[in-house]
Amino acid sequence: MASSPASNQLTIVVEESDGFSPNRMYKAVQSYLASIAVSGASTARRLCITVPYDGDDNAEVRSEAIQITVDTREEVVDFYQEAKFLWRVAIRESNRRSGFGNSGQFFYNHGDPTEVKYFELTFDERYREFAIKSYIPYILEQAKTIRLWTNNEDAMWKPAKLRQVATLNTLAMKEEKKKALIDDLSKFVQKKEYYNRIGKAWQRRYVLFGSPGTGKSTLIAAMANFLRFDIYNLELTKVTSNDELRSLLINTTNSSILVIENIKCSVELQEGEKEKKPTAEGSANDDESKITLSGLLNIVDGLWSDCGDERIIIITANYKEMFDPALLRPGRMDILIHMGYCDSSVFRVLASYYHSLTNHPLFSEIGELIEVISIITPAEVAEALMRSDDAEIALKGLMDMLNGKDMSFDHMVIEALWALKKEWGTRLLEHVDI
């Protein structure tokens, strides 16, 4: 670290390696600068773009294969919590060569002088501690690859790369609801000391409910993207006991999202009755699962909930009535989010996302049709918009789809049955499979 007394500026140098091993910070900075350099507010004017060649000229190029970096001698200004940081991509000559070869393996050797890149981070001296303790860890966290973990029959977590790149900014959701969610998530990650002070687990609990296609899974991916958290998708049909459930929970990491999708908790804790078992929708044999409601509640706010920090728990279902009242009692879940059907405002978000349209002569008519139909999902609208790269053709195709859309009688019946079941109790409709 060098300092300039005249300007009270400090500079941190980030090299690709220490001469013997790769520098994790270098790759994190490279990834971070690329992510902010492509934004409209970036000060960078020269970017490099590469696509790894696999020998097939006709192979489809996935978006995640496109690699963008900031060119040499470029400067990028970044503001983090109102502090200004200046990044510079610099070069120097060295006869020590190191880096990552074509095979992905790190190498180091001596040779003829060659140019090597490094990063310089310059900022005001008064932000010294803030930069080291907050800004740099933030960059490392942003560079983290989000992984999706699923449990198997052996009560083990298996990882997979999360390919969905949904963001909260482009999410098809009403703006006021989206803003409230972003504010809630932003406040949550900054409240470690608050949770420690009040003696509660540092976690946030969400309930998502809405018909298939309303965007529950997309919202979860967007939340993970926003927070840079891994997702642990818990499939209850593969869990045979409360002990397995506890073991899986203990083996999740901090700064993660635990998701229990499509849960169907119909547990009645009436006096004298045996506790029934919560199951996941679509289970072939409900009797195989021996998870109790108390075991599930222990994950949410019981003793098991204290097994980690900075965690989010999300439980989803197609209908709110699928949740047992014990799960939704005040103080147990923090936020309930209803993922509704598409309306005119959500349609405009989708049109902007898929075709960069903010207005069009057909918008008014399409919006009116969507409001009249009232039970079309964002997924259905998105599918119609993706059928053509030509915005005009896509919108006309959506119009045709909407004009031919019938009110789903089956859906209306299901909605009515759930309403009756909620009002009159389960015994009245115990023989109706919904």
Tab-separated table of C-alpha atoms in Angstrom, residues 151 233-241 245 259-263 278-281 283 288-291:
chain	number	residue	atom	x	y	z
A	151	ASN	CA	-30.977	-32.764	-1.178
A	233	ASN	CA	-33.871	-26.268	-2.239
A	234	LEU	CA	-35.308	-28.700	0.322
A	235	GLU	CA	-37.410	-31.481	-1.205
A	236	LEU	CA	-39.471	-32.884	1.654
A	237	THR	CA	-40.372	-36.031	-0.283
A	238	LYS	CA	-36.720	-37.121	0.011
A	239	VAL	CA	-36.561	-36.561	3.781
A	240	THR	CA	-37.622	-39.526	5.914
A	241	SER	CA	-37.361	-38.156	9.453
A	245	LEU	CA	-34.287	-32.656	8.384
A	259	VAL	CA	-36.428	-22.943	0.130
A	260	ILE	CA	-39.284	-25.357	0.773
A	261	GLU	CA	-41.370	-25.265	-2.399
A	262	ASN	CA	-44.969	-26.317	-2.971
A	263	ILE	CA	-45.527	-27.387	0.588
A	278	PRO	CA	-46.657	-32.272	6.074
A	279	THR	CA	-45.907	-33.312	2.516
A	280	ALA	CA	-44.804	-31.749	-0.707
A	281	GLU	CA	-47.393	-31.493	-3.447
A	283	SER	CA	-45.866	-36.895	-3.464
A	288	GLU	CA	-43.275	-42.509	3.350
A	289	SER	CA	-42.512	-39.129	4.915
A	290	LYS	CA	-42.204	-39.081	8.695
A	291	ILE	CA	-41.576	-35.366	9.096
